[in-house]
Tab-separated table of C-alpha atoms in Angstrom:
chain	number	residue	atom	x	y	z
O	1	MET	CA	-95.415	119.924	4.905
O	2	ARG	CA	-97.184	119.139	1.640
O	3	HIS	CA	-95.855	120.704	-1.528
O	4	ARG	CA	-97.146	122.267	-4.721
O	5	THR	CA	-95.621	123.286	-8.031
O	6	LEU	CA	-94.579	126.789	-9.031
O	7	GLY	CA	-92.821	127.203	-12.345
O	8	GLY	CA	-91.587	123.631	-12.292
O	9	LEU	CA	-90.263	124.051	-8.751
O	10	ARG	CA	-91.517	122.124	-5.731
O	11	VAL	CA	-92.437	124.613	-2.988
O	12	SER	CA	-94.280	124.395	0.304
O	13	ALA	CA	-98.066	124.420	0.027
O	14	VAL	CA	-98.125	127.415	2.394
O	15	GLY	CA	-95.695	130.312	2.051
O	16	LEU	CA	-94.808	133.281	4.239
O	17	GLY	CA	-95.896	136.812	3.387
O	18	ALA	CA	-93.100	138.849	4.936
O	19	MET	CA	-94.695	142.300	4.554
O	20	PRO	CA	-95.799	142.644	8.233
O	21	LEU	CA	-92.148	142.434	9.259
O	22	SER	CA	-91.364	145.784	7.627
O	23	ILE	CA	-94.429	148.051	7.579
O	24	GLU	CA	-96.315	149.914	10.295
O	25	GLY	CA	-96.511	147.931	13.525
O	26	ARG	CA	-93.510	145.833	12.554
O	27	PRO	CA	-91.672	143.845	15.221
O	28	ASP	CA	-88.092	144.434	16.272
O	29	GLU	CA	-85.454	142.719	14.188
O	30	GLU	CA	-84.895	139.871	16.632
O	31	ARG	CA	-88.531	138.836	16.465
O	32	ALA	CA	-88.674	139.414	12.716
O	33	LEU	CA	-85.731	137.109	12.106
O	34	ALA	CA	-87.195	134.551	14.508
O	35	THR	CA	-90.440	134.634	12.516
O	36	VAL	CA	-88.681	133.845	9.244
O	37	HIS	CA	-86.645	131.125	10.936
O	38	ALA	CA	-89.825	129.612	12.422
O	39	ALA	CA	-91.284	129.485	8.920
O	40	LEU	CA	-88.212	127.687	7.597
O	41	ASP	CA	-88.264	125.281	10.549
O	42	ALA	CA	-91.889	124.480	9.706
O	43	GLY	CA	-90.959	123.560	6.139
O	44	VAL	CA	-91.957	126.803	4.411
O	45	THR	CA	-89.902	127.247	1.243
O	46	LEU	CA	-91.693	130.204	-0.385
O	47	LEU	CA	-90.989	133.672	1.015
O	48	ASP	CA	-92.874	136.626	-0.454
O	49	THR	CA	-91.488	140.145	-0.306
O	50	ALA	CA	-91.383	143.380	-2.355
O	51	ASP	CA	-89.219	146.449	-2.661
O	52	SER	CA	-92.115	148.608	-1.414
O	53	TYR	CA	-92.529	146.772	1.903
O	54	HIS	CA	-91.133	149.479	4.139
O	55	LEU	CA	-92.351	152.392	6.240
O	56	PRO	CA	-93.842	155.334	4.298
O	57	GLY	CA	-91.138	157.614	2.976
O	58	ALA	CA	-88.340	155.252	3.988
O	59	GLU	CA	-85.718	153.771	1.700
O	60	PRO	CA	-87.095	150.956	-0.480
O	61	GLY	CA	-86.111	147.394	0.237
O	62	HIS	CA	-86.329	147.035	4.024
O	63	ASN	CA	-88.185	143.740	3.729
O	64	GLU	CA	-85.886	142.346	1.049
O	65	ARG	CA	-82.818	143.094	3.155
O	66	LEU	CA	-84.496	141.546	6.186
O	67	VAL	CA	-85.326	138.347	4.291
O	68	ALA	CA	-81.738	138.166	3.019
O	69	ARG	CA	-80.359	138.564	6.551
O	70	ALA	CA	-82.749	135.930	7.874
O	71	LEU	CA	-81.675	133.402	5.248
O	72	LYS	CA	-77.998	134.118	5.846
O	73	ALA	CA	-78.382	133.715	9.615
O	74	TYR	CA	-80.427	130.515	9.407
O	75	GLY	CA	-78.564	127.469	10.581
O	76	GLY	CA	-80.217	124.990	8.226
O	77	ASP	CA	-80.284	124.317	4.499
O	78	THR	CA	-81.940	127.088	2.469
O	79	SER	CA	-81.114	125.782	-1.004
O	80	ALA	CA	-84.767	124.882	-1.674
O	81	VAL	CA	-86.133	128.282	-0.593
O	82	LEU	CA	-87.708	130.405	-3.333
O	83	VAL	CA	-87.756	134.131	-2.628
O	84	ALA	CA	-90.433	135.952	-4.610
O	85	THR	CA	-90.228	139.717	-4.801
O	86	LYS	CA	-92.141	142.392	-6.672
O	87	GLY	CA	-91.525	145.741	-8.296
O	88	GLY	CA	-93.672	148.569	-9.580
O	89	ARG	CA	-95.088	150.103	-6.415
O	90	GLY	CA	-93.806	152.732	-4.004
O	91	ARG	CA	-94.576	154.088	-0.525
O	92	PRO	CA	-93.750	157.791	-0.324
O	93	ALA	CA	-94.220	159.823	2.825
O	94	GLY	CA	-97.900	160.007	3.683
O	95	GLY	CA	-98.513	156.292	3.360
O	96	ASP	CA	-100.154	156.149	-0.058
O	97	TRP	CA	-99.180	153.309	-2.415
O	98	THR	CA	-98.007	154.550	-5.805
O	99	VAL	CA	-97.659	152.628	-9.069
O	100	ASN	CA	-94.846	152.828	-11.615
O	101	GLY	CA	-94.830	150.187	-14.332
O	102	SER	CA	-92.471	151.871	-16.760
O	103	PRO	CA	-89.895	149.471	-18.226
O	104	ARG	CA	-87.050	151.743	-17.145
O	105	HIS	CA	-88.262	151.727	-13.532
O	106	LEU	CA	-88.954	147.990	-13.422
O	107	LYS	CA	-85.532	147.060	-14.784
O	108	ALA	CA	-83.760	149.362	-12.336
O	109	ALA	CA	-85.962	148.140	-9.473
O	110	ALA	CA	-85.252	144.495	-10.273
O	111	GLU	CA	-81.522	145.074	-10.304
O	112	ALA	CA	-81.753	146.877	-6.944
O	113	SER	CA	-83.828	144.024	-5.513
O	114	ARG	CA	-81.302	141.484	-6.776
O	115	GLU	CA	-78.499	143.322	-4.993
O	116	ARG	CA	-80.467	143.629	-1.738
O	117	LEU	CA	-81.313	139.935	-1.791
O	118	GLY	CA	-77.679	139.105	-2.480
O	119	VAL	CA	-78.388	136.671	-5.302
O	120	GLU	CA	-77.104	136.189	-8.824
O	121	ALA	CA	-80.683	136.052	-10.113
O	122	ILE	CA	-84.036	136.659	-8.433
O	123	GLY	CA	-85.977	133.412	-8.122
O	124	LEU	CA	-89.387	134.905	-8.903
O	125	TYR	CA	-90.028	138.527	-9.862
O	126	GLN	CA	-93.566	139.839	-10.228
O	127	LEU	CA	-95.078	143.034	-11.585
O	128	HIS	CA	-96.669	144.370	-8.404
O	129	LYS	CA	-99.614	146.079	-10.074
O	130	PRO	CA	-100.517	147.122	-13.629
O	131	ASP	CA	-99.873	150.827	-14.153
O	132	PRO	CA	-102.800	152.539	-15.907
O	133	ALA	CA	-100.375	155.140	-17.249
O	134	VAL	CA	-98.180	152.551	-18.997
O	135	PRO	CA	-99.295	150.060	-21.662
O	136	PHE	CA	-99.454	146.676	-19.968
O	137	GLU	CA	-97.444	145.026	-22.746
O	138	GLU	CA	-94.579	147.447	-22.078
O	139	SER	CA	-94.451	146.535	-18.382
O	140	VAL	CA	-94.566	142.811	-19.125
O	141	GLY	CA	-92.003	143.348	-21.860
O	142	ALA	CA	-89.626	144.598	-19.177
O	143	LEU	CA	-90.074	141.274	-17.361
O	144	ARG	CA	-89.176	139.493	-20.578
O	145	GLU	CA	-86.012	141.558	-20.885
O	146	LEU	CA	-85.102	140.759	-17.270
O	147	LEU	CA	-85.604	137.063	-17.976
O	148	ASP	CA	-83.481	137.233	-21.106
O	149	ALA	CA	-80.742	139.082	-19.217
O	150	GLY	CA	-80.700	136.494	-16.425
O	151	THR	CA	-81.577	139.066	-13.762
O	152	ILE	CA	-84.632	137.007	-12.829
O	153	ARG	CA	-85.372	133.302	-13.299
O	154	LEU	CA	-89.180	133.277	-13.263
O	155	ALA	CA	-91.832	135.961	-13.764
O	156	GLY	CA	-95.318	136.667	-12.492
O	157	VAL	CA	-97.978	139.358	-12.315
O	158	SER	CA	-99.933	140.640	-9.348
O	159	ASN	CA	-103.316	142.332	-9.066
O	160	ALA	CA	-104.068	141.314	-12.648
O	161	ASP	CA	-107.369	140.431	-14.273
O	162	ALA	CA	-107.986	137.476	-16.588
O	163	ASP	CA	-107.397	139.476	-19.762
O	164	GLN	CA	-104.083	140.796	-18.438
O	165	ILE	CA	-103.007	137.284	-17.459
O	166	ARG	CA	-103.665	136.086	-21.006
O	167	ARG	CA	-101.764	139.046	-22.456
O	168	ALA	CA	-98.829	138.417	-20.125
O	169	ARG	CA	-98.852	134.765	-21.137
O	170	ALA	CA	-98.732	135.748	-24.806
O	171	ILE	CA	-95.561	137.757	-24.146
O	172	LEU	CA	-93.786	135.519	-21.637
O	173	GLY	CA	-95.008	132.062	-22.602
O	174	ASP	CA	-94.100	129.367	-20.092
O	175	ARG	CA	-91.854	131.794	-18.234
O	176	LEU	CA	-94.995	133.339	-16.724
O	177	VAL	CA	-95.495	131.107	-13.689
O	178	SER	CA	-97.571	132.974	-11.100
O	179	VAL	CA	-100.424	135.354	-10.395
O	180	GLN	CA	-100.633	137.074	-7.012
O	181	ASN	CA	-104.100	138.494	-6.359
O	182	ARG	CA	-106.124	139.122	-3.246
O	183	TYR	CA	-108.273	136.093	-2.446
O	184	ALA	CA	-109.780	135.063	0.870
O	185	PRO	CA	-113.011	133.886	2.509
O	186	ALA	CA	-114.311	137.459	2.302
O	187	VAL	CA	-112.788	138.313	-1.078
O	188	ARG	CA	-113.766	136.076	-3.984
O	189	ASP	CA	-113.462	138.608	-6.809
O	190	SER	CA	-110.581	136.676	-8.366
O	191	ASP	CA	-112.470	133.416	-8.910
O	192	PRO	CA	-112.192	133.870	-12.717
O	193	GLU	CA	-108.440	134.464	-12.432
O	194	LEU	CA	-108.069	131.422	-10.180
O	195	ARG	CA	-109.865	129.225	-12.714
O	196	LEU	CA	-107.679	130.599	-15.500
O	197	CYS	CA	-104.515	129.894	-13.526
O	198	ALA	CA	-105.622	126.306	-12.986
O	199	GLU	CA	-106.251	125.955	-16.722
O	200	LEU	CA	-102.887	127.452	-17.690
O	201	GLY	CA	-100.854	125.676	-15.012
O	202	LEU	CA	-99.951	128.907	-13.201
O	203	ALA	CA	-99.506	129.170	-9.453
O	204	PHE	CA	-102.086	131.415	-7.793
O	205	LEU	CA	-100.675	133.158	-4.707
O	206	PRO	CA	-103.471	134.727	-2.627
O	207	TRP	CA	-102.320	137.785	-0.746
O	208	SER	CA	-104.100	138.710	2.474
O	209	PRO	CA	-105.624	135.191	2.448
O	210	LEU	CA	-107.288	135.527	5.849
O	211	GLY	CA	-109.716	138.301	4.897
O	212	GLY	CA	-112.937	137.623	6.770
O	213	LEU	CA	-111.036	135.949	9.597
O	214	SER	CA	-108.271	138.506	10.116
O	215	ARG	CA	-107.676	141.975	8.810
O	216	SER	CA	-104.973	142.566	6.254
O	217	SER	CA	-101.765	144.166	7.467
O	218	LEU	CA	-102.773	147.030	5.188
O	219	ASP	CA	-105.908	147.528	7.289
O	220	GLY	CA	-104.389	147.689	10.743
O	221	PRO	CA	-103.970	145.343	13.695
O	222	SER	CA	-105.158	141.785	13.228
O	223	ARG	CA	-108.428	140.706	14.776
O	224	THR	CA	-110.802	137.787	14.508
O	225	GLU	CA	-114.556	137.466	14.402
O	226	GLY	CA	-116.423	134.416	15.690
O	227	THR	CA	-119.905	135.381	14.608
O	228	GLY	CA	-121.698	136.386	11.451
O	229	ARG	CA	-121.015	135.261	7.921
O	230	PHE	CA	-117.793	133.387	8.667
O	231	ALA	CA	-118.848	131.700	11.888
O	232	ALA	CA	-118.544	128.368	10.067
O	233	PHE	CA	-114.759	128.728	10.025
O	234	HIS	CA	-114.745	129.177	13.786
O	235	ALA	CA	-117.124	126.260	14.254
O	236	VAL	CA	-114.961	123.903	12.199
O	237	ALA	CA	-111.884	125.182	14.032
O	238	ALA	CA	-113.466	124.437	17.408
O	239	GLU	CA	-114.422	120.938	16.266
O	240	ARG	CA	-110.900	120.269	14.997
O	241	GLY	CA	-109.083	121.950	17.878
O	242	VAL	CA	-107.221	124.348	15.598
O	243	SER	CA	-107.364	128.075	14.816
O	244	PRO	CA	-109.938	129.600	12.441
O	245	GLN	CA	-107.021	130.988	10.447
O	246	GLN	CA	-105.663	127.481	9.938
O	247	VAL	CA	-109.076	126.342	8.728
O	248	ALA	CA	-109.237	129.277	6.302
O	249	LEU	CA	-105.883	128.362	4.790
O	250	ALA	CA	-106.885	124.694	4.535
O	251	TRP	CA	-110.072	125.790	2.765
O	252	LEU	CA	-108.031	127.804	0.281
O	253	LEU	CA	-105.787	124.835	-0.414
O	254	ALA	CA	-108.867	122.700	-1.008
O	255	ARG	CA	-110.227	125.093	-3.600
O	256	SER	CA	-107.592	124.494	-6.249
O	257	PRO	CA	-104.216	122.811	-6.777
O	258	ALA	CA	-103.048	126.147	-8.191
O	259	ILE	CA	-103.363	127.916	-4.833
O	260	ILE	CA	-100.322	128.556	-2.646
O	261	PRO	CA	-101.423	130.986	0.093
O	262	ILE	CA	-98.882	133.416	1.508
O	263	PRO	CA	-100.255	134.478	4.909
O	264	GLY	CA	-98.463	137.289	6.671
O	265	ALA	CA	-96.938	136.848	10.101
O	266	SER	CA	-94.993	138.921	12.595
O	267	ARG	CA	-94.588	136.291	15.317
O	268	PRO	CA	-93.058	132.805	15.187
O	269	HIS	CA	-96.153	131.102	16.603
O	270	THR	CA	-98.354	132.706	13.931
O	271	ILE	CA	-96.437	131.295	10.998
O	272	ARG	CA	-96.107	127.923	12.705
O	273	ASP	CA	-99.888	127.827	12.974
O	274	SER	CA	-100.324	128.877	9.349
O	275	ALA	CA	-97.805	126.325	8.084
O	276	ALA	CA	-99.715	123.555	9.875
O	277	ALA	CA	-102.682	124.264	7.578
O	278	ALA	CA	-100.832	122.427	4.810
O	279	ASP	CA	-101.493	119.175	6.660
O	280	LEU	CA	-105.080	119.956	7.698
O	281	LEU	CA	-107.244	118.008	5.259
O	282	LEU	CA	-110.880	119.075	5.373
O	283	THR	CA	-113.650	116.573	4.810
O	284	PRO	CA	-116.069	117.103	1.907
O	285	GLU	CA	-118.744	118.007	4.449
O	286	GLU	CA	-116.530	120.629	6.106
O	287	THR	CA	-115.547	122.075	2.756
O	288	ALA	CA	-119.205	122.339	1.744
O	289	ARG	CA	-120.006	124.229	4.962
O	290	LEU	CA	-117.202	126.683	4.330
O	291	ASP	CA	-118.110	127.102	0.662
O	292	GLU	CA	-121.637	127.962	1.752
O	293	ALA	CA	-120.302	130.602	4.133
O	294	THR	CA	-118.180	132.264	1.455
O	295	GLY	CA	-120.537	131.953	-1.487
O	296	ARG	CA	-120.845	129.072	-3.896
O	297	GLY	CA	-118.225	128.697	-6.580
O	298	ALA	CA	-117.142	125.890	-8.874
O	299	ARG	CA	-113.804	124.335	-8.052
O	300	PRO	CA	-111.240	124.796	-10.825
O	301	ALA	CA	-109.833	121.267	-10.594
O	302	PRO	CA	-109.385	118.325	-8.226
O	303	VAL	CA	-106.751	119.041	-5.606
O	304	THR	CA	-103.581	116.950	-5.498
O	305	ASP	CA	-100.394	117.551	-3.543
O	306	THR	CA	-97.041	115.895	-3.068
């Protein structure tokens, strides 16, 4: 497993998005725990969760508690594992995703997440989404207070644009370490944010990184397409003898040293396949083919890993 840097920490180049283990269509607990353990066995040291990853109308924190149980039950060393969680969204009955970025809510949510995870301080805590009803500086200010109080060790923002990233940086300084936006073969809207992260030395954590190859867990059951715009991913996969999803993750890693994809998984074999993408090095010719399929875009910086 290759590694990348997040807030001065050395983490796996591919993480695990744990959301599918707790939302609609989730597996039973035995398989869910086995999925997390398979990720750890494969060298994954970044686990992404959130307090809102639960069934609609259910009690917040299902996914956080599950991740905590999985780490406790794991037979190996977990000291290098970074658990990243998020606050500021909700899932009331009906299935809609709500937003609440008030400082009071975020501070209470972070404390609740800390207790569910069973840690003295949350490794990485991210504002899940800017709240249009709350001044952005107030929401980020709550992260600063959580950092100062020692409730969280590192802070990030999610679903943020370039201007918001700069404003968060002005408030948090070097304690802002990550941006978690949607980015995938089919979703390139965050190219400006990716370039900014590379410039500022922030980790960029693409959520739903297989868009175009697989549907997001938010969109329903996973599926793949072997024709059309993204056929190049399937062609390269066939030539390499690997999955198109693995090629997509390798392509993401090749785009920028800031990128640490966090693909979701609900089966052990799925995360094992995703983790293997960290060691799949694409040739310049393959990368060019895949860039052409997704739309041309300048690379933020040369890619280096450890």
